[in-house]
Tab-separated table of C-alpha atoms in Angstrom:
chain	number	residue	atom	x	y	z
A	1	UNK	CA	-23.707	-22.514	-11.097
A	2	UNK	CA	-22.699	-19.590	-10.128
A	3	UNK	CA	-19.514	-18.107	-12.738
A	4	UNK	CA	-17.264	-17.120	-9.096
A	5	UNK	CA	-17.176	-18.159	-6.265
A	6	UNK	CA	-15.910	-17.210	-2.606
A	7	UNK	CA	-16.156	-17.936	0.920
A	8	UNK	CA	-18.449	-15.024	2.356
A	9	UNK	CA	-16.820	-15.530	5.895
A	10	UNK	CA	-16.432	-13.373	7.628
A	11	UNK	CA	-12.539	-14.394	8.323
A	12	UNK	CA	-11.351	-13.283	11.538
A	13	UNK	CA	-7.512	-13.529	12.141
A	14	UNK	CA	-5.289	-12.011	14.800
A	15	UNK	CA	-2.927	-9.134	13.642
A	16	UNK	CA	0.150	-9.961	12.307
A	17	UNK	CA	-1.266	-13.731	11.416
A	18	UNK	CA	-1.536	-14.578	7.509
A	19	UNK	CA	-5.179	-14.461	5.806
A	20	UNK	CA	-5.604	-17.179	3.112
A	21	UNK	CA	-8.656	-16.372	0.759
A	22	UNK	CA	-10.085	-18.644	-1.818
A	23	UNK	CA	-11.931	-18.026	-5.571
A	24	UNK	CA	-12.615	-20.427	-7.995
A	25	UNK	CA	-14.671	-20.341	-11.271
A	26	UNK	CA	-15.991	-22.106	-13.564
A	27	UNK	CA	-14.634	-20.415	-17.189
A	28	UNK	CA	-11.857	-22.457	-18.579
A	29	UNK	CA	-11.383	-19.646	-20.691
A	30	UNK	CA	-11.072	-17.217	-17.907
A	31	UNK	CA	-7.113	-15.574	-18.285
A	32	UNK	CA	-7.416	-12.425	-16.341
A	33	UNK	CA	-7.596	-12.570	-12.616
A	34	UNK	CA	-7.989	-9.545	-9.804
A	35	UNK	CA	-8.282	-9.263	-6.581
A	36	UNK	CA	-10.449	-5.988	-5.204
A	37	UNK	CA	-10.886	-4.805	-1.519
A	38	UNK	CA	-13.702	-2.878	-0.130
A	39	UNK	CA	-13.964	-1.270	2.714
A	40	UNK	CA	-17.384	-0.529	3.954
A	41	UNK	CA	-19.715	1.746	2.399
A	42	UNK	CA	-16.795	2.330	0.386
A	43	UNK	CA	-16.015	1.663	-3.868
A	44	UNK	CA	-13.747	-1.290	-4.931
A	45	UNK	CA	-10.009	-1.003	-5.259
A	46	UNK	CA	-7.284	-3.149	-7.436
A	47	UNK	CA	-5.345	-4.702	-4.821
A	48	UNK	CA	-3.368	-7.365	-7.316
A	49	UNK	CA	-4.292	-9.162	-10.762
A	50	UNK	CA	-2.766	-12.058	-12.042
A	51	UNK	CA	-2.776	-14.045	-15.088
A	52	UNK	CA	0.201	-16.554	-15.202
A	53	UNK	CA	0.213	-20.418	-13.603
A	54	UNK	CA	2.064	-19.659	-9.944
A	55	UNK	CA	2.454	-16.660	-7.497
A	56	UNK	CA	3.016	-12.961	-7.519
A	57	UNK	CA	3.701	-10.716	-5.025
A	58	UNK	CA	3.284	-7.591	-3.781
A	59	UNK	CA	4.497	-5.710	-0.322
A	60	UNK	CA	2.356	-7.911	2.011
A	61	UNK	CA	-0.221	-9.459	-0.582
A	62	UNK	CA	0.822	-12.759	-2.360
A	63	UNK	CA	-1.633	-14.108	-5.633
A	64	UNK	CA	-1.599	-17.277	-6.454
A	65	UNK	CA	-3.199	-18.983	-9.488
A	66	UNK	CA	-3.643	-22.701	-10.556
A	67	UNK	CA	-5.266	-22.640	-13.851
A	68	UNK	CA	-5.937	-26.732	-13.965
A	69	UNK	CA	-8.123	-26.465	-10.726
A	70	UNK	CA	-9.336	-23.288	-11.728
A	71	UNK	CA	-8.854	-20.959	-8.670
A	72	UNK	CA	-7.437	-18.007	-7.481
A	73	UNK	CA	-5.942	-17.287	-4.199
A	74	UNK	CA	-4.983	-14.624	-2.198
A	75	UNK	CA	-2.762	-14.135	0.937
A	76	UNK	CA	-2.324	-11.311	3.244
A	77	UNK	CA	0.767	-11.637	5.461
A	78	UNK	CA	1.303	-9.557	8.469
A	79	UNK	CA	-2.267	-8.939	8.786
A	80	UNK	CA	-3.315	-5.493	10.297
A	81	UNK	CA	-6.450	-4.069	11.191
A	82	UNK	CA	-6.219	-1.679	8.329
A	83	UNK	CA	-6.462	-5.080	6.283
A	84	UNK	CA	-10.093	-5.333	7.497
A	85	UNK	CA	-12.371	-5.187	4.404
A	86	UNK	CA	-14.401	-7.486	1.734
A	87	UNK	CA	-11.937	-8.884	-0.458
A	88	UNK	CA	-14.261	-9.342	-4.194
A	89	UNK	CA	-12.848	-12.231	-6.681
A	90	UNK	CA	-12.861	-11.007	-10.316
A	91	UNK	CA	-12.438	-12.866	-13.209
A	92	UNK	CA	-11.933	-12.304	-17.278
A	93	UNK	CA	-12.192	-14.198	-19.916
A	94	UNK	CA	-10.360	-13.580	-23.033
A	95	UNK	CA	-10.554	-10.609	-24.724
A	96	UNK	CA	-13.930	-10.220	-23.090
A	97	UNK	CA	-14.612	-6.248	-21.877
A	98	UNK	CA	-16.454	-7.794	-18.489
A	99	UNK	CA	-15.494	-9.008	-15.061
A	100	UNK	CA	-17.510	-11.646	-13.380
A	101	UNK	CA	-17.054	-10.604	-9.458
A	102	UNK	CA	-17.652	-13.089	-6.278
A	103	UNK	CA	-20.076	-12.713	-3.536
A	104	UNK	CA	-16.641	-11.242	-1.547
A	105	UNK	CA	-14.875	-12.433	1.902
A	106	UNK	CA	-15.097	-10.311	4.551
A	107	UNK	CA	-11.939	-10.325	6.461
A	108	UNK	CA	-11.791	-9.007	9.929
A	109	UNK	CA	-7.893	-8.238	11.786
A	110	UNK	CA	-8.502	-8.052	15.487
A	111	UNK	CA	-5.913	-6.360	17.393
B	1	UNK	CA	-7.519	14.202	-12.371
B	2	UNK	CA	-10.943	13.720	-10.607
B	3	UNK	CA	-10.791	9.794	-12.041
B	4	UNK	CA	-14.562	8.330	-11.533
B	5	UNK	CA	-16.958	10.575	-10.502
B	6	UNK	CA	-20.918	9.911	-10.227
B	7	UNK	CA	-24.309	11.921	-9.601
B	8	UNK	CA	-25.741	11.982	-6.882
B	9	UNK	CA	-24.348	10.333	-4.275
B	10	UNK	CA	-27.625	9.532	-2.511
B	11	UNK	CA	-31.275	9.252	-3.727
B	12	UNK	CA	-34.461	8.534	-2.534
B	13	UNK	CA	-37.239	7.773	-5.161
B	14	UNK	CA	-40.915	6.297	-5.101
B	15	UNK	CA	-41.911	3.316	-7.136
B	16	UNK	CA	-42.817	4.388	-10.535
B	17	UNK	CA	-40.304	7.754	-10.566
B	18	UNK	CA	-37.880	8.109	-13.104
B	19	UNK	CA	-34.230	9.246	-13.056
B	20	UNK	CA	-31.015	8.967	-14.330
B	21	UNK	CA	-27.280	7.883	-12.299
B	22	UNK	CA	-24.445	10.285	-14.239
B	23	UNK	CA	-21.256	9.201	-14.469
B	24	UNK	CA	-17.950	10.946	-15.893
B	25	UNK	CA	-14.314	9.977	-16.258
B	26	UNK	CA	-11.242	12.161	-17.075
B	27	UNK	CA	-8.509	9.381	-17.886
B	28	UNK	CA	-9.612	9.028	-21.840
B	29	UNK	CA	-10.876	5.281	-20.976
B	30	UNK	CA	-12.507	3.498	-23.879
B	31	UNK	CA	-14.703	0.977	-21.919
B	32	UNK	CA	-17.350	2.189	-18.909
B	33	UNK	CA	-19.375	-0.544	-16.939
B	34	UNK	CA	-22.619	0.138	-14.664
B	35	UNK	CA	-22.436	-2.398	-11.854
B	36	UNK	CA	-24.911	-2.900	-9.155
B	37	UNK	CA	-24.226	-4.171	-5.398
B	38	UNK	CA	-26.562	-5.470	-3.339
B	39	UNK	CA	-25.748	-7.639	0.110
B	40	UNK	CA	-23.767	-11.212	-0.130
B	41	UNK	CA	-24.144	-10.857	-4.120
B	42	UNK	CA	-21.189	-9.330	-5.203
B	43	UNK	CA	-21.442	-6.252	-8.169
B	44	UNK	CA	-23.517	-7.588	-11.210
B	45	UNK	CA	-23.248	-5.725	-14.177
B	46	UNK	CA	-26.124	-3.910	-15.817
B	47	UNK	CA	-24.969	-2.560	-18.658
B	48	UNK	CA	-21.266	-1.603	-20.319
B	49	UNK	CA	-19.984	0.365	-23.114
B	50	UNK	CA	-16.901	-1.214	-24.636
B	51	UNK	CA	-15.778	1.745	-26.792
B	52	UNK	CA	-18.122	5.053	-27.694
B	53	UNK	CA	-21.300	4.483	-29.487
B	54	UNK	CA	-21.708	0.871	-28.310
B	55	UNK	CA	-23.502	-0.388	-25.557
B	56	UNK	CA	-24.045	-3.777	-24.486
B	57	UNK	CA	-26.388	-5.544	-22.031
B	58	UNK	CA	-24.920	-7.363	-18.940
B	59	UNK	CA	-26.064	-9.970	-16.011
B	60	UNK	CA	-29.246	-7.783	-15.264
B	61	UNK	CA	-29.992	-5.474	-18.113
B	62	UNK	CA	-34.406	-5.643	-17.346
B	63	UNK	CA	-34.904	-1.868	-15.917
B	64	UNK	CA	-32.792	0.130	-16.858
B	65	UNK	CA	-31.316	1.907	-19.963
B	66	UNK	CA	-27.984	3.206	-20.811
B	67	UNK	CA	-26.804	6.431	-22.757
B	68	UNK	CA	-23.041	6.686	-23.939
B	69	UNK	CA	-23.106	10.143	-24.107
B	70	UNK	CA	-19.278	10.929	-25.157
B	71	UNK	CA	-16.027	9.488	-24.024
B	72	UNK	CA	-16.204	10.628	-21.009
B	73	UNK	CA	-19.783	10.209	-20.102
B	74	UNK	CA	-22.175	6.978	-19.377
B	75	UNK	CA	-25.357	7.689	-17.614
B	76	UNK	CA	-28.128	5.234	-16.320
B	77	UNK	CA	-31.512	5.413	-16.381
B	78	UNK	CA	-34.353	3.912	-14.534
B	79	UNK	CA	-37.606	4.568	-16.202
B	80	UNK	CA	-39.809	3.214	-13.541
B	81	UNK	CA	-38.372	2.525	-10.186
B	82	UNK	CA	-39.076	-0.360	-8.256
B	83	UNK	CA	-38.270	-1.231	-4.717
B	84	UNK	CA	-36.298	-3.824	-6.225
B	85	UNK	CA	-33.985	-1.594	-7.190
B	86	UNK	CA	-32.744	-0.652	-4.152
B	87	UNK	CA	-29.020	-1.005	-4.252
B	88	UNK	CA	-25.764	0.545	-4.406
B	89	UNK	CA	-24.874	1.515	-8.090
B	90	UNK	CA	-21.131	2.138	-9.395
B	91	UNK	CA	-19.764	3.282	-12.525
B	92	UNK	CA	-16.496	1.963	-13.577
B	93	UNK	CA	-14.247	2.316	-16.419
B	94	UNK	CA	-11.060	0.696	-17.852
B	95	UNK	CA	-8.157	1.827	-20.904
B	96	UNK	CA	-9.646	-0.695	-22.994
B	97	UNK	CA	-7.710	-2.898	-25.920
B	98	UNK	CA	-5.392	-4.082	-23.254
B	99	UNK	CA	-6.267	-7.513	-21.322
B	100	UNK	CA	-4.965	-7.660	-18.143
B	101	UNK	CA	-5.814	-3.495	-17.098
B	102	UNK	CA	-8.014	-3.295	-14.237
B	103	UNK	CA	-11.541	-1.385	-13.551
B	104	UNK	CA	-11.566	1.754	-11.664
B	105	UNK	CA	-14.661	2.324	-9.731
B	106	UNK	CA	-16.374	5.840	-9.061
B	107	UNK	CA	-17.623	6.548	-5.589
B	108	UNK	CA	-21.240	4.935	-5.809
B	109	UNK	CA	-24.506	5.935	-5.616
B	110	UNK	CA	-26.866	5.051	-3.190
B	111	UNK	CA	-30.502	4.534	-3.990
B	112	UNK	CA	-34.031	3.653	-2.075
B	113	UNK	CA	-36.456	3.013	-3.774
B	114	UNK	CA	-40.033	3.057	-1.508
Protein backbone atom coordinates (compact mmCIF):
# COMPACT_ATOMS: atom_id res chain seq x y z
CA UNK A 1 0.00 0.00 0.00
CA UNK A 2 1.23 2.77 -1.15
CA UNK A 3 2.48 5.39 2.12
CA UNK A 4 0.33 8.63 0.09
CA UNK A 5 -2.02 8.81 -1.80
CA UNK A 6 -3.82 11.30 -4.34
CA UNK A 7 -6.18 11.59 -7.05
CA UNK A 8 -3.91 11.98 -10.29
CA UNK A 9 -6.86 13.83 -12.10
CA UNK A 10 -6.37 15.87 -13.95
CA UNK A 11 -9.05 18.39 -12.16
CA UNK A 12 -10.46 20.79 -14.45
CA UNK A 13 -12.49 23.70 -12.85
CA UNK A 14 -13.70 26.99 -14.28
CA UNK A 15 -11.89 30.20 -13.02
CA UNK A 16 -12.99 31.68 -10.10
CA UNK A 17 -14.72 28.12 -8.96
CA UNK A 18 -13.10 26.38 -5.73
CA UNK A 19 -10.64 23.26 -6.31
CA UNK A 20 -11.01 20.60 -3.54
CA UNK A 21 -7.92 18.16 -3.51
CA UNK A 22 -7.62 15.05 -1.50
CA UNK A 23 -4.38 13.04 0.34
CA UNK A 24 -4.56 10.45 2.65
CA UNK A 25 -1.89 8.09 4.17
CA UNK A 26 -1.41 5.44 5.85
CA UNK A 27 1.28 6.53 8.92
CA UNK A 28 -0.57 7.04 12.10
CA UNK A 29 2.47 8.54 13.16
CA UNK A 30 2.62 10.96 10.35
CA UNK A 31 2.46 14.84 12.21
CA UNK A 32 3.84 17.01 9.52
CA UNK A 33 1.77 17.75 6.51
CA UNK A 34 2.63 20.01 3.13
CA UNK A 35 1.19 20.79 0.33
CA UNK A 36 3.71 21.48 -2.91
CA UNK A 37 2.75 22.82 -6.44
CA UNK A 38 4.53 22.21 -9.60
CA UNK A 39 4.26 23.72 -12.50
CA UNK A 40 5.49 21.90 -15.50
CA UNK A 41 8.94 21.10 -16.18
CA UNK A 42 9.31 23.13 -13.24
CA UNK A 43 10.84 22.21 -9.24
CA UNK A 44 8.34 21.88 -6.30
CA UNK A 45 7.25 24.79 -4.18
CA UNK A 46 5.77 24.99 -0.37
CA UNK A 47 2.43 26.21 -0.96
CA UNK A 48 1.04 25.46 2.88
CA UNK A 49 1.97 22.78 5.70
CA UNK A 50 -0.08 21.86 8.41
CA UNK A 51 0.12 19.87 11.44
CA UNK A 52 -2.85 20.59 13.86
CA UNK A 53 -6.57 18.69 13.79
CA UNK A 54 -8.75 21.50 11.60
CA UNK A 55 -8.03 24.24 8.93
CA UNK A 56 -5.51 26.88 8.10
CA UNK A 57 -5.49 29.39 5.77
CA UNK A 58 -3.70 31.28 3.60
CA UNK A 59 -4.68 34.22 0.89
CA UNK A 60 -6.73 31.89 -1.40
CA UNK A 61 -5.43 28.34 -0.19
CA UNK A 62 -7.31 26.68 2.79
CA UNK A 63 -5.54 23.16 4.53
CA UNK A 64 -7.44 21.07 6.18
CA UNK A 65 -6.41 18.05 8.29
CA UNK A 66 -8.39 15.20 10.06
CA UNK A 67 -5.90 13.15 11.82
CA UNK A 68 -8.59 10.16 12.83
CA UNK A 69 -9.30 9.51 9.03
CA UNK A 70 -5.93 10.24 8.22
CA UNK A 71 -6.07 12.80 5.31
CA UNK A 72 -5.10 15.95 4.19
CA UNK A 73 -6.96 18.37 2.13
CA UNK A 74 -6.47 21.22 0.21
CA UNK A 75 -8.70 24.01 -1.28
CA UNK A 76 -8.05 26.64 -3.76
CA UNK A 77 -10.73 29.36 -3.81
CA UNK A 78 -11.05 31.79 -6.57
CA UNK A 79 -9.35 29.55 -8.88
CA UNK A 80 -7.22 31.22 -11.69
CA UNK A 81 -5.41 29.93 -14.47
CA UNK A 82 -2.18 30.80 -12.81
CA UNK A 83 -3.47 28.04 -10.26
CA UNK A 84 -2.88 25.46 -13.04
CA UNK A 85 -0.18 23.01 -11.81
CA UNK A 86 0.39 19.40 -10.02
CA UNK A 87 -0.43 19.86 -6.56
CA UNK A 88 2.20 16.85 -4.66
CA UNK A 89 0.87 15.53 -1.05
CA UNK A 90 3.76 15.31 1.46
CA UNK A 91 3.80 13.76 4.56
CA UNK A 92 6.24 13.42 7.88
CA UNK A 93 6.38 11.40 10.43
CA UNK A 94 7.82 12.34 13.68
CA UNK A 95 11.01 13.53 14.00
CA UNK A 96 11.74 11.64 10.83
CA UNK A 97 14.28 13.82 8.27
CA UNK A 98 12.02 12.39 5.10
CA UNK A 99 8.87 13.28 3.25
CA UNK A 100 6.81 10.61 1.68
CA UNK A 101 5.25 12.60 -1.53
CA UNK A 102 1.92 11.49 -3.60
CA UNK A 103 1.66 10.60 -7.16
CA UNK A 104 0.30 14.60 -7.42
CA UNK A 105 -3.17 16.12 -8.87
CA UNK A 106 -2.96 17.92 -11.75
CA UNK A 107 -5.27 20.79 -11.63
CA UNK A 108 -6.25 22.60 -14.72
CA UNK A 109 -8.24 26.50 -14.41
CA UNK A 110 -9.88 27.11 -17.73
CA UNK A 111 -10.70 30.58 -18.42
CA UNK B 1 21.36 33.94 -1.93
CA UNK B 2 21.40 31.52 -4.97
CA UNK B 3 19.23 28.90 -2.53
CA UNK B 4 19.36 25.31 -4.45
CA UNK B 5 21.41 25.11 -7.21
CA UNK B 6 22.34 21.79 -9.28
CA UNK B 7 24.83 20.59 -12.17
CA UNK B 8 23.95 20.26 -15.09
CA UNK B 9 20.76 21.00 -15.93
CA UNK B 10 20.51 18.50 -18.79
CA UNK B 11 22.41 15.26 -19.64
CA UNK B 12 22.49 12.73 -22.02
CA UNK B 13 24.47 9.49 -21.14
CA UNK B 14 24.81 5.84 -22.64
CA UNK B 15 24.11 2.76 -20.62
CA UNK B 16 27.12 1.83 -18.72
CA UNK B 17 28.62 5.75 -18.43
CA UNK B 18 29.31 7.13 -15.26
CA UNK B 19 28.68 10.58 -13.75
CA UNK B 20 27.89 12.52 -10.98
CA UNK B 21 24.50 15.22 -10.31
CA UNK B 22 26.21 18.30 -8.04
CA UNK B 23 24.27 20.00 -5.86
CA UNK B 24 25.02 23.18 -3.55
CA UNK B 25 23.06 25.25 -1.06
CA UNK B 26 23.90 28.67 0.51
CA UNK B 27 21.21 28.86 3.44
CA UNK B 28 23.55 26.78 6.12
CA UNK B 29 20.81 23.80 5.93
CA UNK B 30 21.73 20.74 7.95
CA UNK B 31 19.67 18.08 6.03
CA UNK B 32 19.97 17.59 1.88
CA UNK B 33 17.68 14.93 0.10
CA UNK B 34 18.23 13.48 -3.61
CA UNK B 35 14.75 12.83 -4.96
CA UNK B 36 13.89 11.36 -8.24
CA UNK B 37 10.63 12.10 -10.49
CA UNK B 38 9.47 10.09 -12.94
CA UNK B 39 5.66 10.31 -14.59
CA UNK B 40 2.37 9.60 -12.26
CA UNK B 41 4.96 8.48 -9.39
CA UNK B 42 5.51 11.35 -7.46
CA UNK B 43 9.50 12.23 -6.19
CA UNK B 44 11.00 9.07 -4.43
CA UNK B 45 13.89 9.62 -2.51
CA UNK B 46 17.26 8.10 -3.26
CA UNK B 47 19.35 9.04 -0.82
CA UNK B 48 19.50 11.98 2.14
CA UNK B 49 21.97 13.41 4.42
CA UNK B 50 20.41 14.39 7.72
CA UNK B 51 23.32 16.46 9.11
CA UNK B 52 27.19 16.43 7.58
CA UNK B 53 29.01 13.22 7.53
CA UNK B 54 25.86 11.05 7.50
CA UNK B 55 24.14 9.66 4.77
CA UNK B 56 21.27 7.49 4.68
CA UNK B 57 19.56 5.30 2.05
CA UNK B 58 15.94 6.13 0.92
CA UNK B 59 12.87 4.46 -1.20
CA UNK B 60 15.34 3.56 -4.13
CA UNK B 61 18.90 3.64 -2.96
CA UNK B 62 20.10 0.40 -5.82
CA UNK B 63 22.31 2.66 -8.38
CA UNK B 64 23.46 5.21 -7.15
CA UNK B 65 25.88 6.58 -4.46
CA UNK B 66 25.98 9.66 -2.46
CA UNK B 67 28.95 11.98 -1.29
CA UNK B 68 28.29 14.67 1.53
CA UNK B 69 30.96 16.65 0.56
CA UNK B 70 30.59 19.74 3.14
CA UNK B 71 27.62 21.63 4.38
CA UNK B 72 26.89 22.97 1.53
CA UNK B 73 27.50 20.25 -0.92
CA UNK B 74 25.67 16.69 -1.74
CA UNK B 75 26.50 15.17 -5.02
CA UNK B 76 25.08 11.94 -6.73
CA UNK B 77 26.59 9.47 -8.50
CA UNK B 78 25.60 6.91 -10.98
CA UNK B 79 28.28 4.40 -11.55
CA UNK B 80 26.70 2.62 -14.40
CA UNK B 81 23.79 4.17 -16.11
CA UNK B 82 20.89 2.41 -17.12
CA UNK B 83 17.99 3.42 -19.24
CA UNK B 84 16.12 2.96 -16.21
CA UNK B 85 17.38 5.80 -14.93
CA UNK B 86 15.92 8.09 -17.00
CA UNK B 87 14.24 10.67 -14.87
CA UNK B 88 14.17 14.02 -13.53
CA UNK B 89 16.55 14.32 -10.44
CA UNK B 90 16.23 17.18 -7.65
CA UNK B 91 18.25 18.09 -4.80
CA UNK B 92 16.55 19.49 -1.85
CA UNK B 93 17.47 20.66 1.47
CA UNK B 94 15.79 21.73 4.77
CA UNK B 95 17.14 23.80 8.36
CA UNK B 96 17.02 20.62 10.03
CA UNK B 97 16.22 20.00 14.05
CA UNK B 98 12.97 21.74 13.50
CA UNK B 99 9.73 19.52 12.57
CA UNK B 100 7.37 21.25 10.76
CA UNK B 101 10.21 23.38 8.20
CA UNK B 102 9.67 22.58 4.71
CA UNK B 103 12.10 21.24 1.74
CA UNK B 104 13.40 23.59 -0.75
CA UNK B 105 13.99 22.10 -4.07
CA UNK B 106 16.90 23.09 -6.58
CA UNK B 107 16.02 23.47 -10.22
CA UNK B 108 16.38 19.71 -11.42
CA UNK B 109 18.31 17.89 -13.59
CA UNK B 110 17.27 16.21 -16.47
CA UNK B 111 18.77 12.94 -17.57
CA UNK B 112 18.47 10.25 -20.65
CA UNK B 113 19.89 7.58 -20.36
CA UNK B 114 20.10 5.50 -24.04
Amino acid sequence: QKEVEQNSGPLSVPEGAIASLNCTYSDRGSQSFFWYRQYSGKSPELIMFIYSNGDKEDGRFTAQLNKASQYVSLLIRDSQPSDSATYLCAVKSGNDYKLSFGAGTTVTVRA
Amino acid sequence: NAGVTQTPKFQVLKTGQSMTLQCAQDMNHNSMYWYRQDPGMGLRLIYYSASEGTTDKGEVPNGYNVSRLNKREFSLRLESAAPSQTSVYFCASTPGGIPYNEQFFGPGTRLTVL
